[in-house]
Short mmCIF file of C-alpha atoms in Angstrom, two decimals:
data_model
loop_
_atom_site.label_atom_id
_atom_site.label_comp_id
_atom_site.label_asym_id
_atom_site.label_seq_id
_atom_site.Cartn_x
_atom_site.Cartn_y
_atom_site.Cartn_z
CA MET A 615 -0.14 0.06 0.18
CA SER A 616 2.76 2.25 0.82
CA LEU A 617 4.73 1.42 -2.56
CA TRP A 618 1.71 2.36 -4.78
CA MET A 619 -0.01 5.37 -2.57
CA SER A 620 4.28 6.96 -3.08
CA THR A 621 3.59 6.58 -6.82
CA HIS A 622 -0.15 7.26 -7.35
CA PHE A 623 -0.62 9.87 -3.91
CA LEU A 624 -2.46 12.48 -6.59
CA THR A 625 -4.85 9.75 -8.13
CA PHE A 626 -5.94 8.67 -4.07
CA LEU A 627 -6.55 12.50 -3.05
CA VAL A 628 -8.70 13.01 -6.26
CA PHE A 629 -10.43 9.84 -6.68
CA ALA A 630 -10.57 8.97 -2.74
CA PRO A 631 -13.45 11.23 -1.88
CA ALA A 632 -15.55 10.35 -4.89
CA LEU A 633 -15.53 6.37 -4.15
CA LEU A 634 -16.96 7.39 -0.97
CA GLY A 635 -19.31 9.93 -1.99
CA LEU A 636 -20.78 7.62 -4.51
CA LEU A 637 -21.49 4.86 -1.82
CA LEU A 638 -23.28 7.48 0.48
CA LEU A 639 -25.31 8.82 -2.16
CA PHE A 640 -27.09 5.50 -1.97
CA PHE A 641 -27.69 5.59 1.95
CA PRO A 642 -30.92 4.41 3.68
CA GLU A 643 -32.13 7.86 4.80
CA ARG A 644 -32.58 5.94 7.99
CA GLN A 645 -28.66 5.18 8.49
CA ALA A 646 -27.93 9.65 7.47
CA LYS A 647 -26.52 10.17 10.55
CA VAL A 648 -24.00 7.15 10.30
CA ALA A 649 -23.09 8.65 6.79
CA LYS A 650 -22.23 12.18 7.31
CA LEU A 651 -20.18 10.86 10.26
CA LEU A 652 -18.36 8.54 8.21
CA GLY A 653 -18.08 11.53 5.44
CA LEU A 654 -17.00 13.55 8.09
CA LEU A 655 -13.83 11.14 8.72
CA VAL A 656 -12.91 10.61 5.41
CA ALA A 657 -12.79 13.70 4.78
CA ILE A 658 -10.34 15.01 8.19
CA CYS A 659 -8.29 11.61 7.31
CA LEU A 660 -7.75 12.92 3.19
CA PHE A 661 -5.96 15.90 4.78
CA GLY A 662 -4.33 14.20 6.98
CA VAL A 663 -2.79 12.10 3.64
CA SER A 664 -2.66 15.66 2.26
CA LEU A 665 -0.27 16.95 4.65
CA ARG A 666 2.39 14.76 3.33
CA ALA A 667 2.43 17.34 -0.03
CA LEU A 668 4.58 19.62 2.75
CA GLY A 669 7.42 17.19 2.84
CA LEU A 670 8.05 16.87 -1.08
CA VAL A 671 11.06 18.76 -2.52
CA PRO A 672 10.28 19.86 -5.53
CA ASP A 673 12.13 18.44 -9.12
CA GLY A 674 14.32 20.16 -11.77
CA ALA A 675 11.19 21.61 -13.66
CA GLY A 676 9.14 22.56 -10.17
CA TRP A 677 7.22 19.83 -10.23
CA LEU A 678 6.20 18.87 -6.39
CA PHE A 679 4.59 15.66 -7.47
CA LEU A 680 3.59 14.69 -11.26
CA GLU A 681 1.40 11.33 -12.35
CA HIS A 682 1.66 11.27 -16.26
CA ARG A 683 0.44 8.19 -18.67
CA PRO A 684 -1.31 7.60 -21.92
CA TRP A 685 -5.00 7.39 -21.47
CA PHE A 686 -7.49 7.65 -24.07
CA SER A 687 -7.75 9.17 -27.67
CA VAL A 688 -10.33 11.41 -29.10
CA ALA A 689 -10.63 11.96 -32.73
CA GLY A 690 -7.46 10.81 -33.02
CA LEU A 691 -6.02 13.66 -29.88
CA PRO A 692 -3.96 11.80 -27.32
CA VAL A 693 -5.56 13.04 -23.81
CA ASP A 694 -3.32 11.91 -21.34
CA TYR A 695 -4.14 11.37 -17.60
CA ARG A 696 -1.69 13.79 -16.23
CA LEU A 697 -1.80 14.85 -12.59
CA GLY A 698 0.79 17.86 -11.25
CA LEU A 699 1.44 19.43 -7.68
CA ASP A 700 3.84 21.99 -7.56
CA GLY A 701 4.29 25.58 -5.55
CA ILE A 702 1.27 27.68 -7.30
CA ASN A 703 -1.58 24.78 -6.05
CA LEU A 704 0.39 23.42 -3.24
CA TRP A 705 -1.72 25.54 -0.80
CA LEU A 706 -5.14 25.63 -3.14
CA VAL A 707 -5.09 21.94 -2.92
CA LEU A 708 -4.32 21.49 0.86
CA LEU A 709 -7.02 24.58 1.83
CA THR A 710 -9.85 22.73 -0.14
CA THR A 711 -8.69 19.54 2.08
CA PHE A 712 -8.57 21.49 5.00
CA LEU A 713 -11.75 23.33 4.00
CA VAL A 714 -14.11 20.17 3.58
CA PRO A 715 -13.97 18.29 7.17
CA LEU A 716 -13.86 22.00 8.42
CA THR A 717 -17.29 23.06 6.97
CA MET A 718 -18.83 19.60 7.85
CA LEU A 719 -17.97 20.53 10.96
CA ALA A 720 -19.68 23.89 11.49
CA THR A 721 -22.37 22.99 9.72
CA TRP A 722 -22.96 20.02 11.71
CA LYS A 723 -26.85 20.84 13.02
CA SER A 724 -27.57 22.89 9.82
CA LEU A 725 -29.42 20.31 7.68
CA SER A 726 -32.89 18.86 8.56
CA LYS A 727 -33.11 16.31 5.44
CA HIS A 728 -30.65 13.87 3.40
CA GLU A 729 -27.40 14.72 5.42
CA GLY A 730 -25.90 11.66 4.21
CA ARG A 731 -26.77 12.76 0.40
CA PHE A 732 -25.16 16.12 1.14
CA ALA A 733 -22.14 14.57 2.39
CA GLY A 734 -21.59 12.60 -0.36
CA LEU A 735 -22.12 15.31 -3.05
CA PHE A 736 -19.94 17.33 -0.58
CA LEU A 737 -17.18 14.52 -1.07
CA LEU A 738 -18.45 14.42 -4.76
CA LEU A 739 -17.38 17.93 -5.27
CA GLU A 740 -14.09 17.90 -3.23
CA THR A 741 -13.40 15.15 -6.19
CA GLY A 742 -14.08 17.83 -8.84
CA VAL A 743 -12.03 20.52 -7.07
CA LEU A 744 -8.70 18.59 -6.91
CA GLY A 745 -9.18 17.46 -10.34
CA ALA A 746 -9.23 21.01 -11.42
CA LEU A 747 -6.51 22.04 -9.34
CA LEU A 748 -4.01 19.34 -10.24
CA SER A 749 -5.35 18.46 -13.68
CA GLN A 750 -2.19 19.38 -16.16
CA ASP A 751 -3.98 18.11 -19.68
CA MET A 752 -6.42 20.21 -20.94
CA LEU A 753 -9.05 17.61 -21.37
CA PHE A 754 -8.44 16.36 -18.33
CA PHE A 755 -8.60 19.67 -16.24
CA TYR A 756 -12.04 20.31 -18.86
CA LEU A 757 -13.64 17.54 -17.46
CA PHE A 758 -13.27 18.31 -13.74
CA TRP A 759 -13.77 21.77 -14.48
CA GLU A 760 -17.12 20.33 -15.57
CA ALA A 761 -17.72 17.32 -13.10
CA MET A 762 -18.45 20.33 -10.48
CA LEU A 763 -21.22 21.66 -11.86
CA ILE A 764 -22.81 18.35 -11.03
CA PRO A 765 -22.77 18.31 -6.76
CA THR A 766 -22.61 22.06 -6.56
CA THR A 767 -26.37 22.53 -8.86
CA PHE A 768 -28.29 19.85 -6.62
CA MET A 769 -26.48 21.48 -3.52
CA ILE A 770 -28.14 24.68 -4.33
CA GLY A 771 -31.45 23.57 -5.52
CA VAL A 772 -32.22 20.60 -3.07
CA TRP A 773 -30.97 22.45 0.33
CA GLY A 774 -30.64 26.12 -0.70
CA GLY A 775 -33.22 28.61 0.09
CA GLU A 776 -37.12 29.81 -0.71
CA ASP A 777 -35.66 30.61 -4.54
CA ARG A 778 -33.08 27.96 -4.80
CA ARG A 779 -34.50 26.00 -8.11
CA TYR A 780 -34.26 29.53 -9.86
CA ALA A 781 -30.59 30.36 -8.32
CA ALA A 782 -30.04 26.56 -9.23
CA ASN A 783 -30.90 26.94 -12.66
CA LYS A 784 -29.35 30.16 -13.38
CA TYR A 785 -26.09 28.93 -12.01
CA PHE A 786 -25.92 25.70 -13.60
CA ILE A 787 -27.57 27.34 -17.39
CA TYR A 788 -24.49 30.41 -16.89
CA LEU A 789 -21.60 28.29 -15.99
CA MET A 790 -22.04 25.96 -17.94
CA SER A 791 -23.22 28.56 -21.38
CA GLY A 792 -19.02 30.06 -20.95
CA SER A 793 -17.37 26.25 -20.86
CA LEU A 794 -19.34 25.27 -23.93
CA ILE A 795 -18.06 27.99 -26.04
CA TRP A 796 -14.74 27.49 -24.14
CA LEU A 797 -14.99 23.97 -25.75
CA VAL A 798 -15.06 25.12 -29.18
CA GLY A 799 -12.03 26.87 -28.91
CA LEU A 800 -9.81 24.44 -26.66
CA LEU A 801 -10.85 21.57 -29.92
CA TYR A 802 -9.94 24.04 -32.60
CA LEU A 803 -6.82 24.58 -30.55
CA ALA A 804 -6.04 21.81 -29.92
CA ILE A 805 -6.18 19.70 -33.49
CA GLN A 806 -3.45 22.61 -34.38
CA ALA A 807 -1.48 21.11 -31.70
CA GLY A 808 -2.45 17.82 -32.29
CA SER A 809 -2.08 16.84 -28.43
CA PHE A 810 -4.25 18.34 -25.18
CA ALA A 811 -1.01 18.90 -23.43
CA PRO A 812 -0.63 22.73 -22.58
CA GLU A 813 2.85 23.05 -23.54
CA LEU A 814 2.39 21.69 -27.00
CA MET A 815 -1.15 23.58 -27.83
CA ALA A 816 0.98 26.93 -27.12
CA GLN A 817 3.95 25.51 -29.18
CA ALA A 818 0.98 25.25 -31.67
CA ALA A 819 -0.51 28.92 -30.74
CA THR A 820 2.41 30.99 -31.62
CA GLN A 821 1.88 29.44 -35.13
CA LEU A 822 -1.38 31.62 -35.75
CA PRO A 823 -2.13 34.60 -36.95
CA LEU A 824 -2.28 37.47 -33.82
CA HIS A 825 -6.39 37.84 -35.05
CA ALA A 826 -6.23 33.85 -34.26
CA GLN A 827 -5.28 34.10 -31.19
CA GLY A 828 -6.83 36.79 -29.67
CA TRP A 829 -10.31 35.01 -30.51
CA LEU A 830 -9.05 31.57 -28.16
CA PHE A 831 -8.11 34.51 -25.62
CA LEU A 832 -11.65 35.69 -25.44
CA ALA A 833 -12.94 32.27 -26.16
CA PHE A 834 -11.30 30.62 -22.77
CA LEU A 835 -11.41 34.29 -21.13
CA LEU A 836 -15.14 33.92 -20.92
CA ALA A 837 -15.28 30.34 -19.48
CA PHE A 838 -12.78 31.55 -16.78
CA ALA A 839 -14.66 35.15 -16.47
CA ILE A 840 -17.74 33.20 -15.78
CA LYS A 841 -16.59 31.65 -12.68
CA PHE A 842 -14.39 34.12 -11.35
CA PRO A 843 -16.54 35.79 -11.92
CA LEU A 844 -16.74 39.26 -13.23
CA PHE A 845 -18.56 41.69 -14.44
CA PRO A 846 -21.21 41.74 -16.29
CA PHE A 847 -21.32 38.29 -15.97
CA HIS A 848 -21.05 37.66 -12.65
CA THR A 849 -25.17 37.54 -12.45
CA TRP A 850 -25.93 33.92 -11.37
CA MET A 851 -23.47 34.80 -7.97
CA PRO A 852 -26.00 36.79 -5.78
CA ASP A 853 -28.24 33.99 -5.96
CA ALA A 854 -26.42 31.45 -5.54
CA TYR A 855 -24.65 32.71 -2.43
CA SER A 856 -28.01 33.90 -0.93
CA GLN A 857 -29.73 30.83 -1.62
CA ALA A 858 -26.94 28.15 -0.56
CA PRO A 859 -26.92 26.77 2.17
CA THR A 860 -24.01 27.15 4.94
CA ALA A 861 -23.09 23.68 4.18
CA ALA A 862 -22.14 24.37 0.10
CA VAL A 863 -19.76 27.04 1.38
CA PRO A 864 -16.80 25.75 -0.58
CA VAL A 865 -18.97 27.21 -3.80
CA SER A 866 -16.80 29.91 -2.82
CA MET A 867 -13.78 28.36 -3.14
CA PHE A 868 -15.07 26.84 -6.28
CA VAL A 869 -15.55 30.11 -8.11
CA LYS A 870 -11.54 31.37 -7.01
CA LEU A 871 -10.69 28.39 -9.79
CA GLY A 872 -11.14 30.42 -12.16
CA GLY A 873 -8.24 32.93 -11.64
CA TYR A 874 -6.28 29.98 -11.26
CA GLY A 875 -7.00 28.55 -14.56
CA PHE A 876 -6.25 31.57 -16.31
CA LEU A 877 -3.03 31.87 -14.36
CA ARG A 878 -2.58 28.12 -14.89
CA PHE A 879 -3.98 27.75 -18.76
CA VAL A 880 -4.77 31.06 -20.33
CA ILE A 881 -1.38 32.81 -19.76
CA PRO A 882 1.24 30.30 -20.28
CA ILE A 883 -0.67 28.88 -23.84
CA LEU A 884 -1.54 32.13 -25.43
CA PRO A 885 0.71 34.88 -24.14
CA ALA A 886 1.15 37.00 -26.52
CA ALA A 887 -2.79 37.65 -26.74
CA ALA A 888 -2.52 38.35 -22.70
CA ALA A 889 0.41 40.65 -22.91
CA ARG A 890 -1.79 42.62 -25.87
CA TYR A 891 -5.27 42.41 -24.00
CA SER A 892 -3.57 43.16 -20.83
CA LYS A 893 -5.19 47.04 -20.55
CA THR A 894 -8.05 45.60 -21.22
CA LEU A 895 -7.94 43.58 -18.80
CA ALA A 896 -7.23 46.17 -16.07
CA VAL A 897 -9.72 47.92 -17.22
CA VAL A 898 -12.09 45.16 -16.49
CA ALA A 899 -10.91 44.39 -13.28
CA VAL A 900 -10.95 48.05 -11.97
CA ILE A 901 -14.67 47.91 -13.06
CA ALA A 902 -15.24 44.26 -11.41
CA ILE A 903 -13.65 45.96 -8.21
CA LEU A 904 -15.63 49.20 -8.27
CA PHE A 905 -18.68 47.81 -8.94
CA GLY A 906 -18.44 44.37 -6.84
CA ALA A 907 -17.85 47.55 -4.02
CA MET A 908 -20.27 49.59 -4.58
CA VAL A 909 -23.28 47.61 -5.38
CA ALA A 910 -22.09 45.25 -1.64
CA LEU A 911 -23.00 49.16 -0.22
CA VAL A 912 -26.69 48.93 -1.03
CA GLN A 913 -27.26 45.44 0.30
CA ARG A 914 -29.85 44.48 3.01
CA ASP A 915 -28.69 40.79 2.93
CA MET A 916 -26.14 39.62 5.09
CA LYS A 917 -25.41 36.86 2.24
CA LYS A 918 -25.32 39.09 -0.78
CA LEU A 919 -23.71 41.82 0.17
CA VAL A 920 -20.80 38.56 0.96
CA ALA A 921 -20.92 37.98 -3.07
CA TYR A 922 -20.88 41.14 -4.40
CA SER A 923 -17.94 41.86 -1.42
CA SER A 924 -16.43 38.79 -3.44
CA LEU A 925 -17.01 39.93 -6.95
CA SER A 926 -14.87 42.97 -5.77
CA HIS A 927 -11.78 41.14 -4.13
CA MET A 928 -11.94 38.78 -7.70
CA GLY A 929 -11.06 42.27 -9.70
CA PHE A 930 -8.29 42.46 -7.09
CA VAL A 931 -7.64 38.86 -8.40
CA LEU A 932 -7.34 39.91 -11.49
CA LEU A 933 -5.27 43.32 -11.64
CA GLY A 934 -2.83 41.35 -10.41
CA LEU A 935 -3.25 38.73 -13.13
CA ALA A 936 -3.40 41.27 -15.81
CA SER A 937 0.26 42.95 -14.95
CA LEU A 938 1.87 40.05 -16.12
CA SER A 939 4.98 40.48 -13.13
CA VAL A 940 6.10 37.73 -10.96
CA ILE A 941 5.08 40.03 -7.56
CA GLY A 942 1.58 41.05 -8.92
CA THR A 943 0.52 37.46 -10.08
CA GLN A 944 2.03 35.81 -6.39
CA GLY A 945 -0.06 38.33 -5.23
CA ALA A 946 -3.33 36.96 -7.47
CA VAL A 947 -2.07 33.49 -6.42
CA LEU A 948 -2.42 34.59 -2.63
CA GLN A 949 -4.90 36.38 -2.66
CA ILE A 950 -7.27 33.35 -4.27
CA LEU A 951 -6.26 31.51 -1.02
CA ASN A 952 -7.16 34.19 1.36
CA LEU A 953 -10.36 34.76 -0.11
CA GLY A 954 -10.94 30.77 0.62
CA ILE A 955 -9.71 31.43 4.16
CA THR A 956 -11.32 34.89 4.85
CA THR A 957 -14.68 34.18 2.73
CA THR A 958 -15.48 31.06 4.07
CA ALA A 959 -14.82 32.24 8.10
CA ILE A 960 -17.70 35.42 7.75
CA PHE A 961 -19.50 32.87 5.80
CA LEU A 962 -19.59 30.40 8.51
CA MET A 963 -20.38 32.75 11.05
CA ILE A 964 -23.08 34.49 9.03
CA GLY A 965 -24.37 30.99 8.83
CA MET A 966 -24.00 30.65 12.20
CA LEU A 967 -26.23 33.38 12.78
CA GLN A 968 -28.90 31.84 10.15
CA ASP A 969 -28.92 28.82 12.34
CA ARG A 970 -30.27 30.72 15.76
CA THR A 971 -32.61 33.02 13.77
CA GLY A 972 -33.27 31.52 10.48
CA THR A 973 -32.77 34.99 8.48
CA THR A 974 -29.76 36.94 7.25
CA LEU A 975 -31.21 40.06 6.41
CA ILE A 976 -29.93 42.84 8.68
CA ALA A 977 -32.06 45.08 9.54
CA ASP A 978 -33.75 42.25 11.36
CA PHE A 979 -30.70 42.19 13.44
CA GLY A 980 -28.60 44.64 16.08
CA GLY A 981 -26.89 44.68 18.66
CA VAL A 982 -26.13 40.53 18.49
CA ALA A 983 -22.26 41.67 20.64
CA SER A 984 -23.93 41.72 23.74
CA LYS A 985 -25.07 38.43 23.25
CA MET A 986 -22.62 36.98 21.20
CA PRO A 987 -19.16 38.49 22.31
CA VAL A 988 -17.31 35.51 21.47
CA LEU A 989 -18.63 35.66 17.63
CA THR A 990 -17.77 38.90 17.92
CA GLY A 991 -14.43 38.61 18.11
CA PHE A 992 -14.25 36.12 15.33
CA TRP A 993 -15.82 38.32 13.09
CA ILE A 994 -13.93 41.32 13.84
CA LEU A 995 -10.54 39.51 12.99
CA ALA A 996 -12.54 38.59 9.59
CA THR A 997 -14.18 41.86 8.53
CA MET A 998 -10.32 43.40 9.31
CA ALA A 999 -8.88 40.49 7.18
CA SER A 1000 -11.54 41.31 4.14
CA ILE A 1001 -10.99 45.32 4.59
CA GLY A 1002 -7.29 44.62 3.86
CA LEU A 1003 -6.16 45.56 7.46
CA PRO A 1004 -2.39 45.34 7.89
CA PHE A 1005 -1.11 41.88 9.81
CA THR A 1006 -4.17 40.05 8.21
CA ASN A 1007 -3.72 37.81 4.93
CA GLY A 1008 -5.90 40.74 3.23
CA PHE A 1009 -2.92 43.33 3.79
CA VAL A 1010 -0.42 40.96 2.09
CA GLY A 1011 -2.10 39.91 -1.17
CA GLU A 1012 -3.48 43.59 -2.11
CA PHE A 1013 -0.46 44.95 -1.20
CA LEU A 1014 1.57 42.61 -3.78
CA ILE A 1015 -1.47 43.14 -6.19
CA PHE A 1016 -0.89 47.10 -5.85
CA ASN A 1017 2.92 46.83 -6.10
CA GLY A 1018 3.75 44.57 -9.19
CA THR A 1019 0.77 46.38 -11.00
CA PHE A 1020 2.13 49.94 -10.39
CA THR A 1021 5.50 48.42 -11.44
CA SER A 1022 4.65 46.53 -14.13
CA GLY A 1023 6.03 48.78 -17.09
CA PHE A 1024 2.92 48.76 -18.96
CA ALA A 1025 1.60 52.10 -19.40
CA TRP A 1026 -1.61 51.81 -17.54
CA GLY A 1027 -0.71 50.27 -14.68
CA ARG A 1028 -0.30 53.59 -12.39
CA VAL A 1029 -3.41 54.37 -12.72
CA ALA A 1030 -5.28 50.89 -12.65
CA ALA A 1031 -3.41 50.59 -9.38
CA CYS A 1032 -4.40 54.06 -7.87
CA VAL A 1033 -7.68 54.15 -8.82
CA ALA A 1034 -8.19 49.92 -7.86
CA THR A 1035 -7.60 51.59 -3.96
CA LEU A 1036 -11.36 53.15 -3.91
CA GLY A 1037 -12.08 49.42 -4.08
CA VAL A 1038 -10.62 49.20 -0.64
CA LEU A 1039 -12.04 52.55 1.16
CA LEU A 1040 -15.51 51.06 -0.02
CA ALA A 1041 -15.16 47.52 1.20
CA ALA A 1042 -13.96 49.24 5.04
CA ALA A 1043 -17.30 51.11 4.40
CA TYR A 1044 -19.33 48.16 3.53
CA MET A 1045 -18.07 45.92 6.04
CA LEU A 1046 -17.79 48.42 8.65
CA TRP A 1047 -21.40 49.28 7.87
CA MET A 1048 -22.91 45.48 8.15
CA THR A 1049 -20.74 45.17 11.24
CA LYS A 1050 -22.23 48.06 13.27
CA ARG A 1051 -25.70 47.30 11.98
CA VAL A 1052 -25.57 43.92 13.37
CA PHE A 1053 -23.95 43.88 16.22
CA TRP A 1054 -23.51 47.00 17.78
CA GLY A 1055 -26.85 48.67 16.02
CA ALA A 1056 -30.06 49.43 17.64
CA GLU A 1057 -32.03 45.92 18.65
CA ASN A 1058 -34.49 45.48 16.40
CA SER A 1059 -37.23 45.77 18.87
CA ASP A 1060 -39.80 43.51 17.29
CA SER A 1061 -40.43 40.24 20.18
CA GLU A 1062 -39.59 38.00 17.13
CA SER A 1063 -36.71 39.86 15.79
CA ALA A 1064 -33.82 38.01 15.50
CA THR A 1065 -31.30 38.98 17.57
CA ALA A 1066 -34.42 38.54 19.87
CA ARG A 1067 -33.92 35.00 18.92
CA LEU A 1068 -30.32 34.45 19.67
CA GLY A 1069 -29.82 32.17 23.29
CA SER A 1070 -25.68 31.11 24.07
CA ASP A 1071 -22.84 31.97 22.42
CA LEU A 1072 -20.30 29.63 19.64
CA SER A 1073 -20.43 26.13 21.02
CA PHE A 1074 -17.34 24.44 21.86
CA ARG A 1075 -17.85 22.76 18.20
CA GLU A 1076 -18.48 26.51 16.36
CA ILE A 1077 -15.27 27.96 18.11
CA ALA A 1078 -13.13 24.81 16.87
CA VAL A 1079 -13.66 25.42 13.42
CA LEU A 1080 -12.65 29.03 13.62
CA ILE A 1081 -10.11 29.44 15.58
CA PRO A 1082 -8.00 27.76 12.53
CA LEU A 1083 -8.91 30.16 9.81
CA SER A 1084 -8.37 33.21 12.14
CA ALA A 1085 -5.11 31.45 12.34
CA LEU A 1086 -4.88 31.68 9.09
CA ILE A 1087 -5.24 34.93 8.97
CA LEU A 1088 -2.92 36.13 11.18
CA TRP A 1089 -0.09 34.03 10.11
CA ILE A 1090 -0.51 35.20 6.30
CA GLY A 1091 0.03 38.41 7.55
CA VAL A 1092 2.76 37.88 9.26
CA HIS A 1093 4.69 36.06 8.00
CA PRO A 1094 3.33 35.85 4.15
CA ARG A 1095 6.86 34.58 3.07
CA THR A 1096 5.84 30.55 4.15
CA PHE A 1097 2.99 30.96 1.36
CA LEU A 1098 4.78 32.78 -1.47
CA ALA A 1099 8.76 30.88 -1.20
CA PRO A 1100 6.99 27.91 -3.05
CA SER A 1101 5.09 29.40 -5.94
CA GLU A 1102 7.64 32.01 -7.24
CA ARG A 1103 9.68 29.45 -9.66
CA SER A 1104 6.27 28.54 -10.39
CA VAL A 1105 4.84 31.49 -11.24
CA THR A 1106 7.77 33.21 -13.12
CA ARG A 1107 7.87 29.74 -15.41
CA LEU A 1108 4.09 30.27 -16.27
CA LEU A 1109 5.41 34.37 -17.09
CA SER A 1110 8.00 33.26 -18.63
CA ASP A 1111 6.63 34.14 -22.29
CA ALA A 1112 3.95 36.94 -21.37
CA GLN A 1113 6.49 39.43 -22.24
CA ALA A 1114 5.38 42.05 -20.10
CA PRO A 1115 7.79 45.07 -20.40
CA ALA A 1116 10.30 46.27 -17.71
CA PRO A 1117 9.38 48.63 -14.90
CA LYS A 1118 10.18 52.11 -16.66
CA LEU A 1119 11.37 53.46 -13.16
CA ALA A 1120 13.07 52.03 -10.22
CA PRO A 1121 10.35 51.25 -7.33
CA ALA A 1122 10.25 53.86 -5.16
CA PRO A 1123 11.30 53.25 -1.26
CA GLY A 1124 9.28 50.73 0.25
CA VAL A 1125 7.97 49.33 -2.59
CA VAL A 1126 9.17 45.48 -3.57
CA SER A 1127 10.48 44.42 -6.78
CA ASP A 1128 10.28 41.30 -8.64
CA SER A 1129 14.10 40.45 -7.67
CA ALA A 1130 13.78 41.38 -4.78
CA LEU A 1131 11.00 39.24 -3.97
CA SER A 1132 13.27 36.33 -5.30
CA GLU A 1133 15.89 37.37 -2.94
CA VAL A 1134 13.70 37.28 -0.54
CA HIS A 1135 12.54 33.95 -0.61
CA GLU A 1136 16.40 32.82 -1.31
#
């Protein structure tokens, strides 16, 4: 068994949760509690197994682990079974295996029906996310990318709120339509390359006219923009967030895969087009930052506010990627990780309030701090991280993105970085406004208000869930090198052909350059 694990470590990570997930789907309803407990235990064990990745040493190409063998052919095009772990996806893989058992534990009492089947879908979703993160063959990646739609659609449509079916259908149609357009471009490029291997597809793309590369870039970008999501392809997100059960919080991790996929495949395969359209991407990113933040300001539902907040924060991720600089891209990768941590913490705490009150409307609360001081403490920390307060993870990610954009060498870099800082100010406005209303605002005088229905503070189980998330917020904020160092070599390799211009001026004092970042990591 140990020999098999040493050569099929990634295969085990990807498919072990799916095997048990399928089993749990067919558990009898009377055994739902047993199925849920079994799902939790397996998820915890999988997280323990995934920690082995921390002890892996990268090879000459930067891979920590690589499984590669022929699989099958489609119309004469070979599809390889290729899973790879490197510095870019290392922490995202660990975050995924960490969030699944944590969320199961946090929402242990949230569901009232079909708990075993939900746990089964949860594990199937974990397989989809891990498969997409680890796939290094484009068609293989596409299969996992689409497979994630099935469990998430059912999780929203069966266990969601009052408008769950509408939200689930809208979610499925939006994401599927974008992926089908991308599939056309993917097949066209694969035919030119004679393979679905990203390296061969990148070589084939360089032989195409620039206008053809541009159309391919737009086809690829559309699919990832919908899953980011980016304005104006974001309209499925508020409905999905507001209607999804709290136990489906890793859906928020799923949407972050749009940024990862763009970095992993779009930039390396179409580097000339990425450089050519970098300004357009930056403009879209700034619009997403400001639009998401301004719409969040007028929300009256906590879940919808978090949804538009995520839209704004994903704009920062795209801005870092558009800079095509190592430091900006490093910031984008770290910010994807940060949002997975911070958004999960906030979403879970909103779910804890919803479990006790049955509502997420801001107007129904007020004075929560006096009744739940422990929850309030955790909430303040997560809020400060979302705003980007120094010594929290959010500050480090945003600082690197602004730094990389400002010093990128693109003529638009400084303007984009300066305008995007307005998103930080707006984030402080909507997060602090919500916090003041919910935790320190005047209590709703109605005897049936949400605050009146609050009983005890957080349970030991809920505290145990929030402590590790809070620890990660502070750890990344105080010692980001732990999470930045593994990805620098891989990021540099993926950006090698993107042809970003060199900075025109030396960075100002206190501004970290790409070379300085490299020296720090060494």
